Tab-separated table of C-alpha atoms in Angstrom:
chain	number	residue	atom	x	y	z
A	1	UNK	CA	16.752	-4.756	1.137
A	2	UNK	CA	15.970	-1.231	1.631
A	3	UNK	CA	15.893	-0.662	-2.003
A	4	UNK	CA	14.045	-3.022	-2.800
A	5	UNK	CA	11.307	-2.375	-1.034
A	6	UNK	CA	11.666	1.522	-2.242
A	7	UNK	CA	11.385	0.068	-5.681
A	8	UNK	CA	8.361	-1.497	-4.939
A	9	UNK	CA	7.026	1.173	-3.065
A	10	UNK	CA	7.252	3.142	-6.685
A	11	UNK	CA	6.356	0.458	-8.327
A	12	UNK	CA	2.564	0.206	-6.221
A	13	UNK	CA	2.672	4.420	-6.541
A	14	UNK	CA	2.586	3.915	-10.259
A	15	UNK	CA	0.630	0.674	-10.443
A	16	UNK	CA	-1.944	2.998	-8.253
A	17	UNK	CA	-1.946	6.102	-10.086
A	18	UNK	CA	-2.546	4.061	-13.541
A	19	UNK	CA	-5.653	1.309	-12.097
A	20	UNK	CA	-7.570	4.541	-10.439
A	21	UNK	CA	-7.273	6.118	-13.852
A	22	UNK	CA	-8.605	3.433	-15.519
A	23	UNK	CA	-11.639	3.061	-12.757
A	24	UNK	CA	-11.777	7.135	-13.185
A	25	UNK	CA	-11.770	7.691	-16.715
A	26	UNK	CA	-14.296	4.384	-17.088
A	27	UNK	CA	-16.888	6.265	-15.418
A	28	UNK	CA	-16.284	9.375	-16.535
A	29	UNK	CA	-14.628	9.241	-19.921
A	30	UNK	CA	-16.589	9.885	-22.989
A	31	UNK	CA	-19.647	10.570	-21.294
A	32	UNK	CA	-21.994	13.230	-23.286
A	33	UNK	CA	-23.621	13.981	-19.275
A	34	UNK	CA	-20.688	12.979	-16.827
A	35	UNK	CA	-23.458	13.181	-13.563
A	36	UNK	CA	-25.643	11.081	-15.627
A	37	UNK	CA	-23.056	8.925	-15.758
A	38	UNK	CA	-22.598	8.330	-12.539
A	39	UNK	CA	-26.485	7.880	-11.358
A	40	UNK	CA	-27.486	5.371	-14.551
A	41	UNK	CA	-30.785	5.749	-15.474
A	42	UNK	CA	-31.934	6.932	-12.213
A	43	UNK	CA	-33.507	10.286	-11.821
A	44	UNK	CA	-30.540	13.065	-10.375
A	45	UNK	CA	-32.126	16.108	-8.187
A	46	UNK	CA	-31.128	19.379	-8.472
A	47	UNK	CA	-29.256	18.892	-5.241
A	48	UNK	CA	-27.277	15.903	-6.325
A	49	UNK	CA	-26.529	17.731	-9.281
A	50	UNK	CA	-25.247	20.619	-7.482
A	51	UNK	CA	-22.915	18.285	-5.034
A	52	UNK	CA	-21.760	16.161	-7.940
A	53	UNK	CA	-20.822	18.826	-10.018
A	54	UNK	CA	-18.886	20.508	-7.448
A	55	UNK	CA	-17.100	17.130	-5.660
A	56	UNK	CA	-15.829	16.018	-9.030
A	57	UNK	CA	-15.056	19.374	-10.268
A	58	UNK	CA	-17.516	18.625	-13.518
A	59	UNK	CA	-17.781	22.223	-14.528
A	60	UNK	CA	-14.080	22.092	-16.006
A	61	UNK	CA	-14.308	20.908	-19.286
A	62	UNK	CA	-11.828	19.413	-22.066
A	63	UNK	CA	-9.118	16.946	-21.492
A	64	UNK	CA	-7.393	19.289	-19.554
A	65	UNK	CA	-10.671	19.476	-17.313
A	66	UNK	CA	-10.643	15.674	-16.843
A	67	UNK	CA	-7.309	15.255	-15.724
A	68	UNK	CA	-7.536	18.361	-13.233
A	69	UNK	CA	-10.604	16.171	-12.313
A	70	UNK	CA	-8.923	13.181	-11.952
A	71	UNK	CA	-6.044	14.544	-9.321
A	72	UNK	CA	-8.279	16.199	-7.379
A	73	UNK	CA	-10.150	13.101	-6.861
A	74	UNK	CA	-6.964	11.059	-6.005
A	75	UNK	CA	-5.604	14.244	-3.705
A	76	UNK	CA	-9.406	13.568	-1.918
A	77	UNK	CA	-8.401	9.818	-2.001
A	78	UNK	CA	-5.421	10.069	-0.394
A	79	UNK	CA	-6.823	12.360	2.137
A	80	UNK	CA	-9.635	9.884	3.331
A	81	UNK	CA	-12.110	11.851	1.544
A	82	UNK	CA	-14.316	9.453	-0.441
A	83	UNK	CA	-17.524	11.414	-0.741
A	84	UNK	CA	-21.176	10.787	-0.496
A	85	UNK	CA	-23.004	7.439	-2.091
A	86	UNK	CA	-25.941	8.908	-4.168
A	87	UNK	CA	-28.462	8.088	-1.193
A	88	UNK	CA	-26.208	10.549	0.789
A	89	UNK	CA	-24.129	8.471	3.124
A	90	UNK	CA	-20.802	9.044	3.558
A	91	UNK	CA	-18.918	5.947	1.626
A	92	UNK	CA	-16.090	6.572	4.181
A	93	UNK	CA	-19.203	5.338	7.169
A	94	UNK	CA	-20.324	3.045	5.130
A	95	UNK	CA	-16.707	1.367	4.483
A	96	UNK	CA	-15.824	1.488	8.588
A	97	UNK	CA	-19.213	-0.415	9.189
A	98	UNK	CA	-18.358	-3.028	6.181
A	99	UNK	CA	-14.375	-3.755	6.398
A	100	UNK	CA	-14.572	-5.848	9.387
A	101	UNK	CA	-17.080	-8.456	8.418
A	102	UNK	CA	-15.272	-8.832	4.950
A	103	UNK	CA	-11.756	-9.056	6.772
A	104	UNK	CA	-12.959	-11.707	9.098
A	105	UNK	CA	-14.854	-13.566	6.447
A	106	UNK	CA	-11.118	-13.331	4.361
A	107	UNK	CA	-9.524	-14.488	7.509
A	108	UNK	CA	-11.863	-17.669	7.942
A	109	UNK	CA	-11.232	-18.267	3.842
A	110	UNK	CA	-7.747	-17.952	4.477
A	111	UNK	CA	-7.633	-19.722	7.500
A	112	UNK	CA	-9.542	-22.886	5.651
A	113	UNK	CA	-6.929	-22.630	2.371
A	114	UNK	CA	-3.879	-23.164	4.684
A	115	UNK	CA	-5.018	-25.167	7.592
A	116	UNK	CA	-6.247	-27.528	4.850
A	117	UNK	CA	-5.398	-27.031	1.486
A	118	UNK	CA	-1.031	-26.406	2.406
A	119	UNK	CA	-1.784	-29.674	4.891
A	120	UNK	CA	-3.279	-31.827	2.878
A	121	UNK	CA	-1.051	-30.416	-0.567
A	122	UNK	CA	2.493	-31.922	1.800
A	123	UNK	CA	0.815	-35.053	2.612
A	124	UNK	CA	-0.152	-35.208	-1.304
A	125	UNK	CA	3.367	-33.946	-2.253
A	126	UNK	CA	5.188	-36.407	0.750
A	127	UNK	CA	2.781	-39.529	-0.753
A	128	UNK	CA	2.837	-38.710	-4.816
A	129	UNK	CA	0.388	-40.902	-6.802
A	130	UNK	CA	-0.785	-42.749	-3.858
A	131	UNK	CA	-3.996	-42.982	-2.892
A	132	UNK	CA	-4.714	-40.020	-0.847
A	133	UNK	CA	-2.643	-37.769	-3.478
A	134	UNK	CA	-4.938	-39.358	-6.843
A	135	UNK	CA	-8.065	-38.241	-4.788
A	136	UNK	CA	-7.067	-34.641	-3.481
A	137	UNK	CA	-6.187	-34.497	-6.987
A	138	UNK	CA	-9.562	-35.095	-7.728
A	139	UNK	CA	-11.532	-33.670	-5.285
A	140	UNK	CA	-9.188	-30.307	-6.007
A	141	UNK	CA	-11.020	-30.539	-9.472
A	142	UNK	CA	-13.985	-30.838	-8.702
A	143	UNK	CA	-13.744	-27.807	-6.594
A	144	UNK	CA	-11.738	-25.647	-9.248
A	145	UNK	CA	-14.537	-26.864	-12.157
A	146	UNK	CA	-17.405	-25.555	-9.902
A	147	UNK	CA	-17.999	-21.857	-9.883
A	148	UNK	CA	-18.600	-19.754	-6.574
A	149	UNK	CA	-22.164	-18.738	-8.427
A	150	UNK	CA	-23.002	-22.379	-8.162
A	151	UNK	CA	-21.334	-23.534	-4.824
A	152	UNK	CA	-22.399	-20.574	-2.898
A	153	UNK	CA	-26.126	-21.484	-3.686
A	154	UNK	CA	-25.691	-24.981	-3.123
A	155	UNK	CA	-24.099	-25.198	0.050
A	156	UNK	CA	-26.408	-22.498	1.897
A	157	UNK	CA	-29.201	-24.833	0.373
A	158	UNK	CA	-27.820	-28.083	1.891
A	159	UNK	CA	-25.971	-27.236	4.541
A	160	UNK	CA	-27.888	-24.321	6.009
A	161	UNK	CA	-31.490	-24.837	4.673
A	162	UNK	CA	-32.171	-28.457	4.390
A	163	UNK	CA	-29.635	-30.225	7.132
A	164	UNK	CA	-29.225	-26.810	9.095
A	165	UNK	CA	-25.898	-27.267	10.032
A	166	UNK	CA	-25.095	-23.206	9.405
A	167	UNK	CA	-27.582	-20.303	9.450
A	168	UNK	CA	-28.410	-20.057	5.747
A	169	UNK	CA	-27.849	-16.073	6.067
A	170	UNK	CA	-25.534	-14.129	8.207
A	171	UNK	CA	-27.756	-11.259	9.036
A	172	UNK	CA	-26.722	-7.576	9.997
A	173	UNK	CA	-24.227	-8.299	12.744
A	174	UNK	CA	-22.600	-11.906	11.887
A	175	UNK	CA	-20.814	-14.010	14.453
A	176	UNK	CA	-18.221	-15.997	14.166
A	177	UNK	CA	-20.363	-19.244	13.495
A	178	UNK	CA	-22.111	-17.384	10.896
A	179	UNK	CA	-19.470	-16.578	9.292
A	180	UNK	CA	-18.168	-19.707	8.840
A	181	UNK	CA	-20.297	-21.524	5.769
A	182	UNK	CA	-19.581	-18.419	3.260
A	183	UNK	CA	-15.917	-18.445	4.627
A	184	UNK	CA	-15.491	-22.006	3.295
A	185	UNK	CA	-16.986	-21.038	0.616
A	186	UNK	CA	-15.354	-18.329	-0.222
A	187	UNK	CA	-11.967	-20.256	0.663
A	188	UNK	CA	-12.766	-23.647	-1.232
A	189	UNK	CA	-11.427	-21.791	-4.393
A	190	UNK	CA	-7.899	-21.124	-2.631
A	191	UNK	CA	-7.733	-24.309	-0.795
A	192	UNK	CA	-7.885	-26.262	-3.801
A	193	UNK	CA	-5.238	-23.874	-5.559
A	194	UNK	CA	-3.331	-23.893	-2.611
A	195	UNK	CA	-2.836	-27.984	-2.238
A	196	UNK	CA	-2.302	-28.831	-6.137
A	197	UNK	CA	0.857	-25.716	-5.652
A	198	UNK	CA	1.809	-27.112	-2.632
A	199	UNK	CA	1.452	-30.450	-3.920
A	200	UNK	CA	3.473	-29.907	-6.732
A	201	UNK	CA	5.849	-27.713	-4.949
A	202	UNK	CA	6.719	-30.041	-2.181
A	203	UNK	CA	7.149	-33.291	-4.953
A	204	UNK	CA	10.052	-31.182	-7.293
A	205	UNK	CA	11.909	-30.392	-4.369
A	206	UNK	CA	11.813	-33.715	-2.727
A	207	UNK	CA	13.621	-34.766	-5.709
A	208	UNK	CA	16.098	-31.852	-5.809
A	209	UNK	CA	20.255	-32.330	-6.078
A	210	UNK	CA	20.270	-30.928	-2.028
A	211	UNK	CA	17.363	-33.315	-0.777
A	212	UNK	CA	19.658	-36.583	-1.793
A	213	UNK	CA	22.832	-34.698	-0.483
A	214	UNK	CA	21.054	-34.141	2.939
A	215	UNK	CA	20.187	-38.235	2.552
A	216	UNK	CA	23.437	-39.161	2.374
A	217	UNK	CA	24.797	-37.618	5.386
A	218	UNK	CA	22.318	-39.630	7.559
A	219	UNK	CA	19.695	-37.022	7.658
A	220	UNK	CA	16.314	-38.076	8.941
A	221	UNK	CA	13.383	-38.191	6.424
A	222	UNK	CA	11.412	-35.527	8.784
A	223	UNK	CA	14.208	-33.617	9.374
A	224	UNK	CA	14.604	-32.983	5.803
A	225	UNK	CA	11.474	-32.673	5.215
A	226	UNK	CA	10.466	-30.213	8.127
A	227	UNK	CA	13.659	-28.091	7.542
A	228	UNK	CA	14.587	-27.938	4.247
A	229	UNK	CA	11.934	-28.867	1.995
A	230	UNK	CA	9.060	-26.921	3.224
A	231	UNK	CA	11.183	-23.725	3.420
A	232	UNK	CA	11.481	-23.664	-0.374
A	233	UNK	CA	8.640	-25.365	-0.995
A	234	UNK	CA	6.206	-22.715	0.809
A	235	UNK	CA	8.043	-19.897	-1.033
A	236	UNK	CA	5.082	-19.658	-3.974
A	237	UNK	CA	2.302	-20.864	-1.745
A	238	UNK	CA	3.093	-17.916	0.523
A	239	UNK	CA	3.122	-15.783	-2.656
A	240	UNK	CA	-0.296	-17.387	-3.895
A	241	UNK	CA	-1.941	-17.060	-0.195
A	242	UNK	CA	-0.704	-13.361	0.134
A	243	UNK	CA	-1.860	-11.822	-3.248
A	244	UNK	CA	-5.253	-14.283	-2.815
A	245	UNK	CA	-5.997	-12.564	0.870
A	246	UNK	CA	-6.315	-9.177	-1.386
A	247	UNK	CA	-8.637	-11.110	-3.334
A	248	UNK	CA	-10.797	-12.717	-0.695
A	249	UNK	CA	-11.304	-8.931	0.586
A	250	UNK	CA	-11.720	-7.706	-2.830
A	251	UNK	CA	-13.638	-10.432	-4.867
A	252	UNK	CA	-16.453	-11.899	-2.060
A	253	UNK	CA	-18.838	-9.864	-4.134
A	254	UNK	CA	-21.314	-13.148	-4.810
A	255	UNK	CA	-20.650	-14.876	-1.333
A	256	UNK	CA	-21.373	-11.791	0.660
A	257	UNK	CA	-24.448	-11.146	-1.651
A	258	UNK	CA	-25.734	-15.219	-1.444
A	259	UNK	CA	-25.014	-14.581	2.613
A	260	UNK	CA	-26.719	-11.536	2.494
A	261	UNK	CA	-23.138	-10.337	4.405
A	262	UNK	CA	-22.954	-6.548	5.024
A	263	UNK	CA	-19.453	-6.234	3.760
A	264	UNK	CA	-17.386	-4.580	1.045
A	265	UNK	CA	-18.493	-6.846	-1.984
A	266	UNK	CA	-22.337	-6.404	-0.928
A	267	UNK	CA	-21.757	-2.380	-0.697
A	268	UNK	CA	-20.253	-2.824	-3.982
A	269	UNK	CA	-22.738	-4.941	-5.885
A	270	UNK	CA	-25.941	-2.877	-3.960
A	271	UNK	CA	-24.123	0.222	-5.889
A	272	UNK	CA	-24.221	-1.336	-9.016
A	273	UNK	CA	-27.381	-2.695	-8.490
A	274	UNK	CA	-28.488	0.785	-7.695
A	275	UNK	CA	-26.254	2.308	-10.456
A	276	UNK	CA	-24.546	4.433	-7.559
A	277	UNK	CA	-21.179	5.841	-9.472
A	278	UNK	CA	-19.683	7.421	-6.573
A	279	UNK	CA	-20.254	4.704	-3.890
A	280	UNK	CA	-19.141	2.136	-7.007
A	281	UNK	CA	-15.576	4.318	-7.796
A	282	UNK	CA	-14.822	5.102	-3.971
A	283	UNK	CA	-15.296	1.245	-3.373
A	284	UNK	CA	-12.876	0.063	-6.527
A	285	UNK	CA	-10.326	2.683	-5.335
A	286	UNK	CA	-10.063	1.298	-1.894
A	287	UNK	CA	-9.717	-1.973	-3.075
A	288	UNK	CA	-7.062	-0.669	-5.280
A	289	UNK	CA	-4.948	0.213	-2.607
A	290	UNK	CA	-5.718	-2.875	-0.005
A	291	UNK	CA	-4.733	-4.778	-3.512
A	292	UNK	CA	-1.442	-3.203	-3.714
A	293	UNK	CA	-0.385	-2.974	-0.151
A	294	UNK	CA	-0.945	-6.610	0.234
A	295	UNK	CA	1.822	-7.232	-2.765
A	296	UNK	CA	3.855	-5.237	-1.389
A	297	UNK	CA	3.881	-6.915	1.936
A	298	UNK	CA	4.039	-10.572	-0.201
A	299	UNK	CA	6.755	-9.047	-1.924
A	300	UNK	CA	8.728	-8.075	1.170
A	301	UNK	CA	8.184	-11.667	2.735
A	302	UNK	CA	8.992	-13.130	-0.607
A	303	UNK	CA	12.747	-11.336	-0.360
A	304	UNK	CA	12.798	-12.755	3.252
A	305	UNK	CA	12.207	-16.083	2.634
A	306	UNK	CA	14.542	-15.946	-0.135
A	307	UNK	CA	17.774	-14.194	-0.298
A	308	UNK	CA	18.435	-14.008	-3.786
A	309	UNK	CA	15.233	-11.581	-4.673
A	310	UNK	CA	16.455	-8.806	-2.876
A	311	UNK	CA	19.704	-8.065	-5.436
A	312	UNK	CA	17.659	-9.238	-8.686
C-alpha cells in the first residue's frame, strides 16, 4: 500500500510540474512583450511594469530565461506566494475569501449527485427496464443533452424569478438556502452521470457468477444486495464522484457567474474578463493542485475498496 501511494505521489509531482508548464508557458511563451501578455489590451503603468517584471523575473531572456522563470514561479507556488492580481490584490486574499463559497456550493452538487443520482441509479439497476428505470433513463438524457449555459439561465428564471422558490442571485455572503438552486445546478450534470454508472454498475453485477452462488446458499435478496453487490458496484461511482468533486470546485465557472457567486470560477472568469494574467495563472495553478490531490485521495480509496489495485 505504501508504495502505491508513493507512486502516485510521483505520479501527481510530475502530472503537476508538466500542467503548470503548460498554463506557464501559454501565457508567457512566444510572446514579443511577455507583461503585455499578461494585461491584454489593457493599458500597463510604469509601476505594474516594474512589479511584473521583477515577480516573474522577465528581465532574463532566452529559453534559458523562461525556464529559470518558470521554477521560480513554481518555488513561489509552492511557498504560498501567488502574487498580486493586476488591480493589486493579493490573489492569495482573494482565494481565502472565495474557496469557501465554491467548496460549499461543490458540497451541495455533490451532495445532490449521490443522495439522488447513486439512489435512484440502484433502484434503476435493482428494477432494469421497468418503468421507473426506462424514465431515469430518460430524464438522465435530458439532463446530459442540456448544457449548464442553458440550464443555469433557465432555472434562476423559473425557479427564482418567476415562481420565486430560490433567490435568483446569491449575493456577496450566500447562505445555505442560497446556495442551493446553483448547487443543483451545478450537480444535475453529475447526478445524471452518476445514476446511468450506477445503474449500469449495479445491473452487471447482479448478474455476476458470485451473485447466483450467494442465491443458492439461501441468501436473502437484500442481503446480497446490501453486502455484496453495492460494494463492487460503488467501486467506479466512487471513482466518478471523487475526480468530479475536483471538477465541481474547478469547473463552476458559468454557475457561479449566472449566480453572481463570489467564488473561485467567478474570480477566474472576472480575470479573463478583465484580461488579468496573473490573477488568471495563480487561479489555474491552484486548481491544478486541488485537481491532483483529489485523485490522489480517489486513488487511495480506490486501492481500499479493492484489494487487487494496490499490487497492479
Amino acid at each position: 500500500m505504501f508504495r502505491y501511494i508513493l507512486r502516485r505521489l510521483l505520479q501527481m509531482v510530475l502530472a503537476f510540474l508538466g500542467t503548470t508548464l503548460i498554463v506557464y508557458a501559454l501565457m508567457f511563451a512566444g510572446q514579443g512583450d511577455p507583461i503585455q501578455a499578461l494585461a491584454g489590451e489593457r493599458p500597463v503603468t510604469e509601476a505594474q511594469r516594474a512589479y511584473l517584471t521583477e515577480k516573474y523575473h522577465l528581465d532574463a531572456t532566452g529559453i534559458g530565461g523562461f525556464f529559470y522563470r518558470y521554477f521560480d514561479y513554481v518555488r513561489s507556488l509552492l511557498q504560498g506566494d501567488l502574487g498580486q492580481s493586476l488591480t493589486g490584490r493579493q490573489i492569495g486574499d482573494i482565494l481565502q475569501q472565495a474557496w469557501p463559497v465554491t467548496v460549499k456550493l461543490a458540497l451541495i452538487a455533490l451532495a445532490v449527485a449521490v443522495i439522488f443520482g447513486v439512489t435512484a441509479g440502484v433502484i434503476a439497476g435493482i428494477r432494469r427496464a421497468g418503468i421507473f428505470d426506462n424514465s431515469t433513463l430518460v430524464l438522465t438524457l435530458l439532463v446530459l443533452g442540456i448544457p449548464t449555459i442553458v440550464l443555469a439561465p433557465l432555472a434562476q428564471y423559473f425557479l427564482g424569478v418567476k415562481w420565486q422558490l430560490f433567490p435568483p442571485t446569491a449575493g456577496a455572503e450566500p447562505n445555505f438556502y442560497a446556495l442551493l438552486l446553483p448547487g443543483i445546478v451545478l450537480g444535475s450534470l453529475s447526478l445524471a452521470t452518476a445514476l446511468r454508472l450506477t445503474r449500469t454498475s449495479v445491473a452487471e453485477n447482479l448478474r455476476a457468477d458470485y451473485v447466483r452462488t450467494a442465491r443458492s446458499k439461501g441468501l436473502v435478496k437484500r442481503r446480497i444486495v446490501s453486502v455484496h453487490v453495492l460494494r463492487n458496484s460503488l467501486i467506479p461511482v466512487v471513482t466518478f464522484l471523487g475526480v468530479e468533486l475536483g471538477n465541481l470546485m474547478s469547473g463552476a465557472i458559468i454557475t457561479e457567474g449566472v449566480f453572481n457567486i463570489p467564488g473561485v470560477g467567478f474570480n477566474l472568469f472576472r480575470g479573463i474578463r478583465t484580461e488579468d494574467g496573473p490573477l488568471v495563472v495563480g487561479i489555474v495553478s491552484v486548481l491544478v493542485v486541488v485537481y491532483l490531490v483529489s485523485n490522489l485521495l480517489v486513488d487511495v480509496l480506490y486501492a481500499v475498496l479493492d484489494p487487487r489495485i494496490r499490487y497492479e
